[in-house]
Amino acid sequence: MMMRETSASLCSQNTPNVAASYLSKRQGVRLSWEAEHSNYAELFYSHLILATGSDGPFPGKFNQIVDMETAIQTYEDTVQEKSPRIVIVGGGAAGVEMAAEIKTEYPAKEVTLIHSKIALADVELLPSVRQMVKEILLKKEVRLLLSDRVSNLHMLTLNRFQENMAVKTEKGTEVAADMVILCTGIKINSSAYSSAFGDKLASNGALKVNQYLQVEGYDNIYAIGDCADVKEPKMAYHAGLHANIVVTNIINSLTQKPLKTYQPGSLTFLLSMGRNDGVGQINGCYVGRLLVTIAKSRDLFVSKSWKTMGQTMPC
Ligand SMILES: Cc1cc2nc3c(=O)[nH]c(=O)nc-3n(C[C@H](O)[C@H](O)[C@H](O)COP(=O)(O)OP(=O)(O)OC[C@H]3O[C@@H](n4cnc5c(N)ncnc54)[C@H](O)[C@@H]3O)c2cc1C
């Protein structure tokens, strides 16, 4: 789709003068690029898709720029840690999956999940799904501290073995832990475009889009995935739906056909609760444990992802 009609200038975050800079009167826009690149690179485009996603704490996200081997090793090191007592902070989708996963693979470990609200997992899930999440965790003997918050997070070593830490909560509970894992949610990664699109940002930093997923006020700049301000949970599944719509719309705009609209549908959301359990909903309807286990928990869509990328999965 690179046509020399309008241009985006991608430049290092360390480079001075990265502020918004409109390069052509139409829709050229200057964006900041990953900091490892020290030089400007100017790319020309006819259509631009912004998909900068979100950042969050390790291990949910890997937020340093390193080579693949180092990233894999960092995860291996975390898994190898011999911590008998683990505290997970945050009981959203990532936190409940993490707690269930650890307790399934290492039943002898003491796992405590501390969550600021009473109900677990995503607020948009059916109450019956959230209730089942709780029942599965209790069945796996995860200790739940609900409607409470960790008060001494800044004093704790995160994601690494550190014998006998004292995790304190606002309600006065103290939990002994040898590893603390943060699952406290994600933050939209807006650094590439926040200067250029300051007036198009929702309060969380996502880009305001219209029903065609075009950034408000532009007809050739699209936002998809986590960085698009669409009222639905941030999910890879939704990012894929957005991508299909935007590809169709770029083709349609070039062939003078009407654009397709994106409407968030009834929620599809599967939670794997260890490799032998799970629960969720498809198109707003409750899906039981057996189905989710078969559909997701056994391989976490790994084989599907390889297939989607047109690659053969390594043995
Ligand atoms: C622990 C966890 C579990 C999850 N489980 C599920 C699940 O089971 N099912 C599901 O559907 N979703 C799940 N999600 C959500 C899912 O991972 C995200 O919704 C999805 O990855 C969003 O895709 P994206 O392409 O928008 O953004 P991302 O996956 O965040 O990708 C954005 C990419 O853009 C790069 N980037 C950012 N800025 C720049 C720049 N300036 N220059 C160049 N590159 C840049 C980033 O480095 C990154 O590689 C989970 C998320 C977490 C954290």
Short mmCIF file of N, CA and C in Angstrom, two decimals, residues 78-244:
data_model
loop_
_atom_site.label_atom_id
_atom_site.label_comp_id
_atom_site.label_asym_id
_atom_site.label_seq_id
_atom_site.Cartn_x
_atom_site.Cartn_y
_atom_site.Cartn_z
N THR A 78 11.67 -17.17 34.76
CA THR A 78 10.52 -16.95 35.65
C THR A 78 9.86 -18.28 36.00
N VAL A 79 9.70 -19.14 34.99
CA VAL A 79 9.05 -20.43 35.23
C VAL A 79 9.91 -21.31 36.14
N GLN A 80 11.24 -21.19 36.00
CA GLN A 80 12.15 -22.04 36.80
C GLN A 80 12.23 -21.63 38.26
N GLU A 81 11.80 -20.40 38.57
CA GLU A 81 11.93 -19.94 39.95
C GLU A 81 11.27 -20.93 40.91
N LYS A 82 11.93 -21.22 42.02
CA LYS A 82 11.42 -22.27 42.90
C LYS A 82 10.59 -21.69 44.06
N SER A 83 9.75 -20.75 43.75
CA SER A 83 9.01 -20.06 44.81
C SER A 83 7.84 -20.91 45.31
N PRO A 84 7.84 -21.29 46.55
CA PRO A 84 6.72 -22.10 47.05
C PRO A 84 5.45 -21.29 47.30
N ARG A 85 5.61 -19.95 47.53
CA ARG A 85 4.42 -19.14 47.84
C ARG A 85 4.36 -17.96 46.87
N ILE A 86 3.28 -17.93 46.11
CA ILE A 86 3.18 -16.92 45.05
C ILE A 86 1.95 -16.04 45.30
N VAL A 87 2.14 -14.74 45.18
CA VAL A 87 1.00 -13.81 45.24
C VAL A 87 0.81 -13.19 43.86
N ILE A 88 -0.42 -13.22 43.39
CA ILE A 88 -0.75 -12.57 42.12
C ILE A 88 -1.58 -11.33 42.46
N VAL A 89 -1.15 -10.20 41.92
CA VAL A 89 -1.85 -8.94 42.21
C VAL A 89 -2.70 -8.58 41.00
N GLY A 90 -4.01 -8.56 41.18
CA GLY A 90 -4.92 -8.22 40.08
C GLY A 90 -5.67 -9.44 39.61
N GLY A 91 -7.00 -9.39 39.71
CA GLY A 91 -7.83 -10.55 39.34
C GLY A 91 -8.67 -10.31 38.11
N GLY A 92 -8.10 -9.58 37.14
CA GLY A 92 -8.76 -9.49 35.83
C GLY A 92 -8.51 -10.79 35.06
N ALA A 93 -8.75 -10.75 33.76
CA ALA A 93 -8.62 -11.98 32.97
C ALA A 93 -7.21 -12.58 33.08
N ALA A 94 -6.18 -11.72 32.99
CA ALA A 94 -4.81 -12.23 33.04
C ALA A 94 -4.51 -12.84 34.42
N GLY A 95 -4.94 -12.18 35.48
CA GLY A 95 -4.65 -12.65 36.84
C GLY A 95 -5.32 -13.98 37.16
N VAL A 96 -6.59 -14.13 36.75
CA VAL A 96 -7.27 -15.39 37.08
C VAL A 96 -6.69 -16.54 36.26
N GLU A 97 -6.33 -16.24 35.00
CA GLU A 97 -5.71 -17.29 34.18
C GLU A 97 -4.35 -17.69 34.76
N MET A 98 -3.61 -16.70 35.19
CA MET A 98 -2.27 -16.95 35.76
C MET A 98 -2.38 -17.82 37.03
N ALA A 99 -3.31 -17.46 37.92
CA ALA A 99 -3.47 -18.20 39.17
C ALA A 99 -3.85 -19.65 38.89
N ALA A 100 -4.81 -19.83 37.98
CA ALA A 100 -5.27 -21.19 37.67
C ALA A 100 -4.15 -22.00 37.01
N GLU A 101 -3.42 -21.34 36.14
CA GLU A 101 -2.33 -22.01 35.42
C GLU A 101 -1.26 -22.52 36.40
N ILE A 102 -0.84 -21.66 37.32
CA ILE A 102 0.22 -22.05 38.26
C ILE A 102 -0.27 -23.19 39.15
N LYS A 103 -1.50 -23.05 39.64
CA LYS A 103 -2.01 -24.06 40.58
C LYS A 103 -2.21 -25.40 39.88
N THR A 104 -2.49 -25.36 38.57
CA THR A 104 -2.67 -26.61 37.82
C THR A 104 -1.33 -27.29 37.61
N GLU A 105 -0.32 -26.51 37.23
CA GLU A 105 0.99 -27.11 36.95
C GLU A 105 1.77 -27.42 38.23
N TYR A 106 1.55 -26.64 39.26
CA TYR A 106 2.30 -26.81 40.52
C TYR A 106 1.33 -26.80 41.70
N PRO A 107 0.56 -27.89 41.86
CA PRO A 107 -0.49 -27.88 42.89
C PRO A 107 0.04 -27.68 44.31
N ALA A 108 1.31 -27.99 44.54
CA ALA A 108 1.84 -27.87 45.91
C ALA A 108 2.14 -26.41 46.28
N LYS A 109 2.22 -25.54 45.29
CA LYS A 109 2.53 -24.13 45.62
C LYS A 109 1.31 -23.47 46.25
N GLU A 110 1.58 -22.55 47.16
CA GLU A 110 0.49 -21.74 47.75
C GLU A 110 0.30 -20.54 46.83
N VAL A 111 -0.89 -20.39 46.28
CA VAL A 111 -1.14 -19.25 45.38
C VAL A 111 -2.24 -18.37 45.98
N THR A 112 -1.94 -17.10 46.14
CA THR A 112 -2.94 -16.14 46.65
C THR A 112 -3.19 -15.10 45.57
N LEU A 113 -4.46 -14.84 45.31
CA LEU A 113 -4.83 -13.83 44.32
C LEU A 113 -5.49 -12.66 45.06
N ILE A 114 -4.91 -11.48 44.89
CA ILE A 114 -5.46 -10.29 45.57
C ILE A 114 -6.11 -9.38 44.52
N HIS A 115 -7.37 -9.06 44.71
CA HIS A 115 -8.12 -8.32 43.69
C HIS A 115 -8.92 -7.19 44.36
N SER A 116 -8.94 -6.03 43.72
CA SER A 116 -9.55 -4.86 44.36
C SER A 116 -11.08 -4.90 44.37
N LYS A 117 -11.66 -5.77 43.54
CA LYS A 117 -13.14 -5.83 43.50
C LYS A 117 -13.61 -7.19 44.00
N ILE A 118 -14.93 -7.33 44.11
CA ILE A 118 -15.43 -8.63 44.59
C ILE A 118 -15.50 -9.63 43.44
N ALA A 119 -16.01 -9.16 42.29
CA ALA A 119 -16.15 -10.09 41.16
C ALA A 119 -14.81 -10.18 40.41
N LEU A 120 -14.52 -11.37 39.93
CA LEU A 120 -13.26 -11.60 39.24
C LEU A 120 -13.44 -11.49 37.73
N ALA A 121 -12.32 -11.37 37.02
CA ALA A 121 -12.27 -11.34 35.55
C ALA A 121 -12.92 -10.07 34.99
N ASP A 122 -13.13 -10.05 33.68
CA ASP A 122 -13.54 -8.81 33.00
C ASP A 122 -14.97 -8.40 33.34
N VAL A 123 -15.16 -7.10 33.57
CA VAL A 123 -16.50 -6.60 33.96
C VAL A 123 -17.56 -6.88 32.89
N GLU A 124 -17.14 -7.04 31.65
CA GLU A 124 -18.15 -7.24 30.60
C GLU A 124 -18.60 -8.68 30.45
N LEU A 125 -17.99 -9.57 31.22
CA LEU A 125 -18.40 -10.98 31.15
C LEU A 125 -19.73 -11.19 31.89
N LEU A 126 -20.46 -12.22 31.49
CA LEU A 126 -21.70 -12.58 32.18
C LEU A 126 -21.41 -12.87 33.65
N PRO A 127 -22.31 -12.49 34.55
CA PRO A 127 -22.09 -12.81 35.97
C PRO A 127 -21.88 -14.31 36.19
N SER A 128 -22.56 -15.15 35.40
CA SER A 128 -22.41 -16.61 35.59
C SER A 128 -20.99 -17.05 35.23
N VAL A 129 -20.38 -16.40 34.24
CA VAL A 129 -19.00 -16.75 33.87
C VAL A 129 -18.05 -16.33 35.00
N ARG A 130 -18.27 -15.14 35.53
CA ARG A 130 -17.39 -14.64 36.60
C ARG A 130 -17.53 -15.50 37.86
N GLN A 131 -18.77 -15.95 38.10
CA GLN A 131 -18.97 -16.81 39.27
C GLN A 131 -18.24 -18.14 39.09
N MET A 132 -18.31 -18.67 37.86
CA MET A 132 -17.64 -19.96 37.61
C MET A 132 -16.12 -19.81 37.72
N VAL A 133 -15.59 -18.66 37.30
CA VAL A 133 -14.16 -18.39 37.46
C VAL A 133 -13.78 -18.54 38.94
N LYS A 134 -14.61 -17.95 39.79
CA LYS A 134 -14.33 -18.00 41.23
C LYS A 134 -14.39 -19.45 41.74
N GLU A 135 -15.41 -20.17 41.28
CA GLU A 135 -15.55 -21.55 41.75
C GLU A 135 -14.37 -22.42 41.31
N ILE A 136 -13.91 -22.20 40.09
CA ILE A 136 -12.77 -23.00 39.60
C ILE A 136 -11.53 -22.69 40.43
N LEU A 137 -11.31 -21.40 40.70
CA LEU A 137 -10.12 -21.03 41.49
C LEU A 137 -10.19 -21.63 42.90
N LEU A 138 -11.39 -21.59 43.50
CA LEU A 138 -11.52 -22.15 44.85
C LEU A 138 -11.30 -23.67 44.81
N LYS A 139 -11.82 -24.29 43.75
CA LYS A 139 -11.65 -25.75 43.62
C LYS A 139 -10.16 -26.11 43.49
N LYS A 140 -9.43 -25.25 42.83
CA LYS A 140 -7.99 -25.49 42.67
C LYS A 140 -7.20 -25.04 43.90
N GLU A 141 -7.92 -24.55 44.89
CA GLU A 141 -7.32 -24.12 46.16
C GLU A 141 -6.43 -22.88 46.03
N VAL A 142 -6.86 -21.97 45.17
CA VAL A 142 -6.24 -20.65 45.14
C VAL A 142 -6.88 -19.84 46.27
N ARG A 143 -6.06 -19.18 47.07
CA ARG A 143 -6.61 -18.34 48.14
C ARG A 143 -7.01 -17.00 47.54
N LEU A 144 -8.24 -16.57 47.81
CA LEU A 144 -8.72 -15.32 47.22
C LEU A 144 -8.84 -14.24 48.29
N LEU A 145 -8.20 -13.09 48.05
CA LEU A 145 -8.42 -11.92 48.91
C LEU A 145 -9.10 -10.88 48.03
N LEU A 146 -10.41 -10.76 48.17
CA LEU A 146 -11.17 -9.90 47.27
C LEU A 146 -11.53 -8.59 47.96
N SER A 147 -11.83 -7.58 47.12
CA SER A 147 -12.18 -6.26 47.63
C SER A 147 -11.08 -5.72 48.56
N ASP A 148 -9.86 -5.92 48.16
CA ASP A 148 -8.71 -5.46 48.95
C ASP A 148 -7.58 -5.09 47.98
N ARG A 149 -6.63 -4.32 48.43
CA ARG A 149 -5.53 -3.89 47.55
C ARG A 149 -4.21 -4.05 48.28
N VAL A 150 -3.15 -4.30 47.49
CA VAL A 150 -1.81 -4.38 48.08
C VAL A 150 -1.36 -2.95 48.41
N SER A 151 -0.87 -2.75 49.61
CA SER A 151 -0.51 -1.39 50.02
C SER A 151 1.00 -1.13 49.97
N ASN A 152 1.81 -2.18 49.82
CA ASN A 152 3.27 -1.94 49.83
C ASN A 152 3.96 -2.45 48.55
N LEU A 153 3.25 -2.29 47.43
CA LEU A 153 3.76 -2.81 46.15
C LEU A 153 5.17 -2.30 45.83
N HIS A 154 5.40 -1.00 46.12
CA HIS A 154 6.69 -0.38 45.78
C HIS A 154 7.86 -1.01 46.56
N MET A 155 7.54 -1.73 47.64
CA MET A 155 8.62 -2.31 48.44
C MET A 155 8.90 -3.77 48.05
N LEU A 156 8.16 -4.28 47.09
CA LEU A 156 8.27 -5.71 46.77
C LEU A 156 9.10 -5.93 45.50
N THR A 157 9.80 -7.05 45.47
CA THR A 157 10.50 -7.46 44.25
C THR A 157 9.49 -8.20 43.39
N LEU A 158 9.39 -7.81 42.13
CA LEU A 158 8.34 -8.40 41.28
C LEU A 158 8.91 -9.44 40.33
N ASN A 159 8.16 -10.49 40.12
CA ASN A 159 8.43 -11.54 39.12
C ASN A 159 9.72 -12.30 39.34
N ARG A 160 10.33 -12.15 40.47
CA ARG A 160 11.58 -12.88 40.75
C ARG A 160 11.52 -13.48 42.14
N PHE A 161 12.22 -14.58 42.30
CA PHE A 161 12.28 -15.23 43.61
C PHE A 161 12.94 -14.29 44.63
N GLN A 162 12.25 -14.08 45.71
CA GLN A 162 12.79 -13.28 46.81
C GLN A 162 12.16 -13.85 48.07
N GLU A 163 12.96 -14.57 48.80
CA GLU A 163 12.39 -15.37 49.87
C GLU A 163 11.70 -14.50 50.94
N ASN A 164 10.54 -14.97 51.33
CA ASN A 164 9.86 -14.43 52.51
C ASN A 164 9.54 -12.93 52.47
N MET A 165 8.94 -12.50 51.39
CA MET A 165 8.47 -11.10 51.34
C MET A 165 7.14 -11.02 52.10
N ALA A 166 6.86 -9.84 52.65
CA ALA A 166 5.57 -9.64 53.33
C ALA A 166 4.71 -8.74 52.45
N VAL A 167 3.68 -9.33 51.87
CA VAL A 167 2.76 -8.54 51.04
C VAL A 167 1.65 -8.04 51.95
N LYS A 168 1.52 -6.71 52.05
CA LYS A 168 0.52 -6.14 52.97
C LYS A 168 -0.66 -5.59 52.18
N THR A 169 -1.85 -5.70 52.76
CA THR A 169 -3.03 -5.17 52.07
C THR A 169 -3.63 -4.01 52.86
N GLU A 170 -4.46 -3.24 52.17
CA GLU A 170 -5.09 -2.08 52.82
C GLU A 170 -5.98 -2.49 53.98
N LYS A 171 -6.56 -3.70 53.90
CA LYS A 171 -7.44 -4.15 54.98
C LYS A 171 -6.66 -4.78 56.13
N GLY A 172 -5.34 -4.76 56.03
CA GLY A 172 -4.51 -5.21 57.16
C GLY A 172 -4.08 -6.67 57.12
N THR A 173 -4.32 -7.35 56.00
CA THR A 173 -3.85 -8.74 55.90
C THR A 173 -2.39 -8.73 55.46
N GLU A 174 -1.63 -9.69 55.95
CA GLU A 174 -0.24 -9.82 55.53
C GLU A 174 -0.05 -11.23 54.98
N VAL A 175 0.51 -11.33 53.75
CA VAL A 175 0.70 -12.65 53.14
C VAL A 175 2.19 -12.83 52.88
N ALA A 176 2.73 -13.97 53.31
CA ALA A 176 4.14 -14.27 53.05
C ALA A 176 4.26 -14.80 51.62
N ALA A 177 5.24 -14.29 50.87
CA ALA A 177 5.38 -14.71 49.48
C ALA A 177 6.85 -14.77 49.09
N ASP A 178 7.16 -15.66 48.15
CA ASP A 178 8.51 -15.73 47.60
C ASP A 178 8.54 -15.23 46.16
N MET A 179 7.37 -14.96 45.63
CA MET A 179 7.28 -14.34 44.30
C MET A 179 5.97 -13.56 44.20
N VAL A 180 6.06 -12.36 43.64
CA VAL A 180 4.86 -11.53 43.44
C VAL A 180 4.74 -11.25 41.95
N ILE A 181 3.59 -11.56 41.39
CA ILE A 181 3.38 -11.35 39.95
C ILE A 181 2.29 -10.30 39.76
N LEU A 182 2.63 -9.29 38.98
CA LEU A 182 1.68 -8.19 38.73
C LEU A 182 0.80 -8.49 37.53
N CYS A 183 -0.49 -8.46 37.73
CA CYS A 183 -1.44 -8.61 36.61
C CYS A 183 -2.44 -7.47 36.72
N THR A 184 -1.93 -6.25 36.73
CA THR A 184 -2.79 -5.11 37.06
C THR A 184 -3.29 -4.35 35.84
N GLY A 185 -3.30 -5.00 34.70
CA GLY A 185 -3.93 -4.34 33.56
C GLY A 185 -2.95 -3.70 32.61
N ILE A 186 -3.49 -3.28 31.51
CA ILE A 186 -2.65 -2.76 30.43
C ILE A 186 -2.89 -1.26 30.23
N LYS A 187 -1.95 -0.65 29.54
CA LYS A 187 -2.04 0.78 29.26
C LYS A 187 -1.86 0.94 27.75
N ILE A 188 -2.72 1.72 27.15
CA ILE A 188 -2.62 1.90 25.69
C ILE A 188 -1.27 2.52 25.33
N ASN A 189 -0.64 1.98 24.32
CA ASN A 189 0.67 2.48 23.90
C ASN A 189 0.49 3.60 22.87
N SER A 190 0.38 4.81 23.36
CA SER A 190 0.06 5.94 22.47
C SER A 190 1.28 6.79 22.14
N SER A 191 2.48 6.36 22.59
CA SER A 191 3.63 7.25 22.45
C SER A 191 3.94 7.59 20.99
N ALA A 192 3.63 6.67 20.08
CA ALA A 192 3.95 6.92 18.67
C ALA A 192 3.10 8.04 18.07
N TYR A 193 1.87 8.18 18.58
CA TYR A 193 0.95 9.09 17.89
C TYR A 193 0.36 10.19 18.78
N SER A 194 0.71 10.19 20.09
CA SER A 194 0.00 11.14 20.96
C SER A 194 0.29 12.59 20.60
N SER A 195 1.50 12.87 20.09
CA SER A 195 1.78 14.26 19.70
C SER A 195 1.00 14.62 18.44
N ALA A 196 1.04 13.71 17.48
CA ALA A 196 0.42 14.02 16.19
C ALA A 196 -1.10 14.06 16.27
N PHE A 197 -1.68 13.24 17.16
CA PHE A 197 -3.14 13.12 17.20
C PHE A 197 -3.72 13.52 18.56
N GLY A 198 -3.09 14.49 19.21
CA GLY A 198 -3.51 14.88 20.55
C GLY A 198 -5.00 15.08 20.71
N ASP A 199 -5.64 15.66 19.70
CA ASP A 199 -7.08 15.95 19.82
C ASP A 199 -7.95 14.76 19.43
N LYS A 200 -7.33 13.66 19.07
CA LYS A 200 -8.11 12.47 18.67
C LYS A 200 -8.04 11.37 19.71
N LEU A 201 -7.49 11.70 20.87
CA LEU A 201 -7.28 10.66 21.88
C LEU A 201 -8.43 10.59 22.87
N ALA A 202 -8.87 9.36 23.16
CA ALA A 202 -9.81 9.14 24.26
C ALA A 202 -9.03 9.27 25.56
N SER A 203 -9.72 9.27 26.69
CA SER A 203 -9.03 9.53 27.96
C SER A 203 -7.97 8.47 28.27
N ASN A 204 -8.12 7.25 27.74
CA ASN A 204 -7.12 6.21 28.01
C ASN A 204 -5.99 6.18 26.98
N GLY A 205 -5.99 7.14 26.05
CA GLY A 205 -4.91 7.22 25.06
C GLY A 205 -5.21 6.50 23.76
N ALA A 206 -6.36 5.81 23.70
CA ALA A 206 -6.73 5.14 22.44
C ALA A 206 -7.20 6.19 21.43
N LEU A 207 -7.14 5.82 20.16
CA LEU A 207 -7.52 6.76 19.11
C LEU A 207 -9.01 6.68 18.83
N LYS A 208 -9.66 7.84 18.80
CA LYS A 208 -11.09 7.85 18.50
C LYS A 208 -11.27 7.49 17.03
N VAL A 209 -12.12 6.52 16.78
CA VAL A 209 -12.37 6.09 15.40
C VAL A 209 -13.86 6.16 15.09
N ASN A 210 -14.17 6.25 13.78
CA ASN A 210 -15.59 6.19 13.40
C ASN A 210 -15.98 4.73 13.12
N GLN A 211 -17.17 4.53 12.57
CA GLN A 211 -17.65 3.14 12.42
C GLN A 211 -16.88 2.36 11.35
N TYR A 212 -16.06 3.08 10.56
CA TYR A 212 -15.23 2.37 9.56
C TYR A 212 -13.82 2.11 10.09
N LEU A 213 -13.61 2.45 11.34
CA LEU A 213 -12.31 2.36 12.03
C LEU A 213 -11.29 3.35 11.49
N GLN A 214 -11.79 4.41 10.82
CA GLN A 214 -10.91 5.52 10.42
C GLN A 214 -10.73 6.43 11.63
N VAL A 215 -9.49 6.92 11.83
CA VAL A 215 -9.27 7.89 12.90
C VAL A 215 -10.13 9.12 12.58
N GLU A 216 -10.82 9.61 13.60
CA GLU A 216 -11.76 10.72 13.37
C GLU A 216 -11.12 11.84 12.57
N GLY A 217 -11.77 12.26 11.50
CA GLY A 217 -11.29 13.38 10.70
C GLY A 217 -10.37 12.97 9.55
N TYR A 218 -10.04 11.72 9.44
CA TYR A 218 -9.15 11.24 8.36
C TYR A 218 -9.86 10.15 7.57
N ASP A 219 -9.62 10.13 6.24
CA ASP A 219 -10.21 9.02 5.49
C ASP A 219 -9.19 7.98 5.07
N ASN A 220 -7.90 8.20 5.32
CA ASN A 220 -6.91 7.18 4.95
C ASN A 220 -6.03 6.77 6.13
N ILE A 221 -6.43 7.11 7.35
CA ILE A 221 -5.69 6.66 8.53
C ILE A 221 -6.64 5.87 9.42
N TYR A 222 -6.25 4.65 9.71
CA TYR A 222 -7.10 3.73 10.48
C TYR A 222 -6.41 3.37 11.79
N ALA A 223 -7.19 3.01 12.79
CA ALA A 223 -6.61 2.46 14.02
C ALA A 223 -7.32 1.14 14.31
N ILE A 224 -6.52 0.14 14.68
CA ILE A 224 -7.10 -1.17 14.99
C ILE A 224 -6.47 -1.74 16.26
N GLY A 225 -7.11 -2.75 16.80
CA GLY A 225 -6.56 -3.45 17.97
C GLY A 225 -6.71 -2.62 19.24
N ASP A 226 -5.81 -2.87 20.17
CA ASP A 226 -5.92 -2.23 21.49
C ASP A 226 -5.91 -0.71 21.41
N CYS A 227 -5.22 -0.14 20.41
CA CYS A 227 -5.10 1.33 20.38
C CYS A 227 -6.29 2.01 19.71
N ALA A 228 -7.31 1.24 19.31
CA ALA A 228 -8.53 1.84 18.75
C ALA A 228 -9.56 1.97 19.87
N ASP A 229 -10.18 3.13 19.94
CA ASP A 229 -11.16 3.37 21.01
C ASP A 229 -12.51 2.77 20.63
N VAL A 230 -12.64 1.48 20.84
CA VAL A 230 -13.89 0.78 20.55
C VAL A 230 -14.38 0.20 21.87
N LYS A 231 -15.67 0.33 22.10
CA LYS A 231 -16.21 -0.08 23.41
C LYS A 231 -16.37 -1.60 23.49
N GLU A 232 -15.29 -2.26 23.74
CA GLU A 232 -15.26 -3.72 23.89
C GLU A 232 -13.95 -4.06 24.59
N PRO A 233 -13.84 -5.24 25.20
CA PRO A 233 -12.58 -5.58 25.85
C PRO A 233 -11.43 -5.64 24.83
N LYS A 234 -10.24 -5.30 25.30
CA LYS A 234 -9.06 -5.32 24.43
C LYS A 234 -8.64 -6.77 24.24
N MET A 235 -8.85 -7.30 23.05
CA MET A 235 -8.54 -8.71 22.80
C MET A 235 -7.95 -8.90 21.41
N ALA A 236 -7.06 -9.90 21.32
CA ALA A 236 -6.48 -10.26 20.03
C ALA A 236 -7.60 -10.66 19.05
N TYR A 237 -8.61 -11.31 19.60
CA TYR A 237 -9.74 -11.74 18.78
C TYR A 237 -10.39 -10.52 18.10
N HIS A 238 -10.58 -9.45 18.88
CA HIS A 238 -11.19 -8.24 18.30
C HIS A 238 -10.23 -7.56 17.33
N ALA A 239 -8.93 -7.56 17.68
CA ALA A 239 -7.94 -6.94 16.78
C ALA A 239 -8.00 -7.59 15.40
N GLY A 240 -8.19 -8.91 15.39
CA GLY A 240 -8.29 -9.64 14.12
C GLY A 240 -9.53 -9.21 13.33
N LEU A 241 -10.64 -9.02 14.05
CA LEU A 241 -11.87 -8.57 13.38
C LEU A 241 -11.66 -7.17 12.79
N HIS A 242 -10.99 -6.30 13.57
CA HIS A 242 -10.72 -4.94 13.08
C HIS A 242 -9.88 -5.00 11.80
N ALA A 243 -8.85 -5.86 11.83
CA ALA A 243 -7.93 -5.94 10.68
C ALA A 243 -8.70 -6.32 9.42
N ASN A 244 -9.61 -7.28 9.56
CA ASN A 244 -10.39 -7.70 8.38
C ASN A 244 -11.21 -6.54 7.82
#
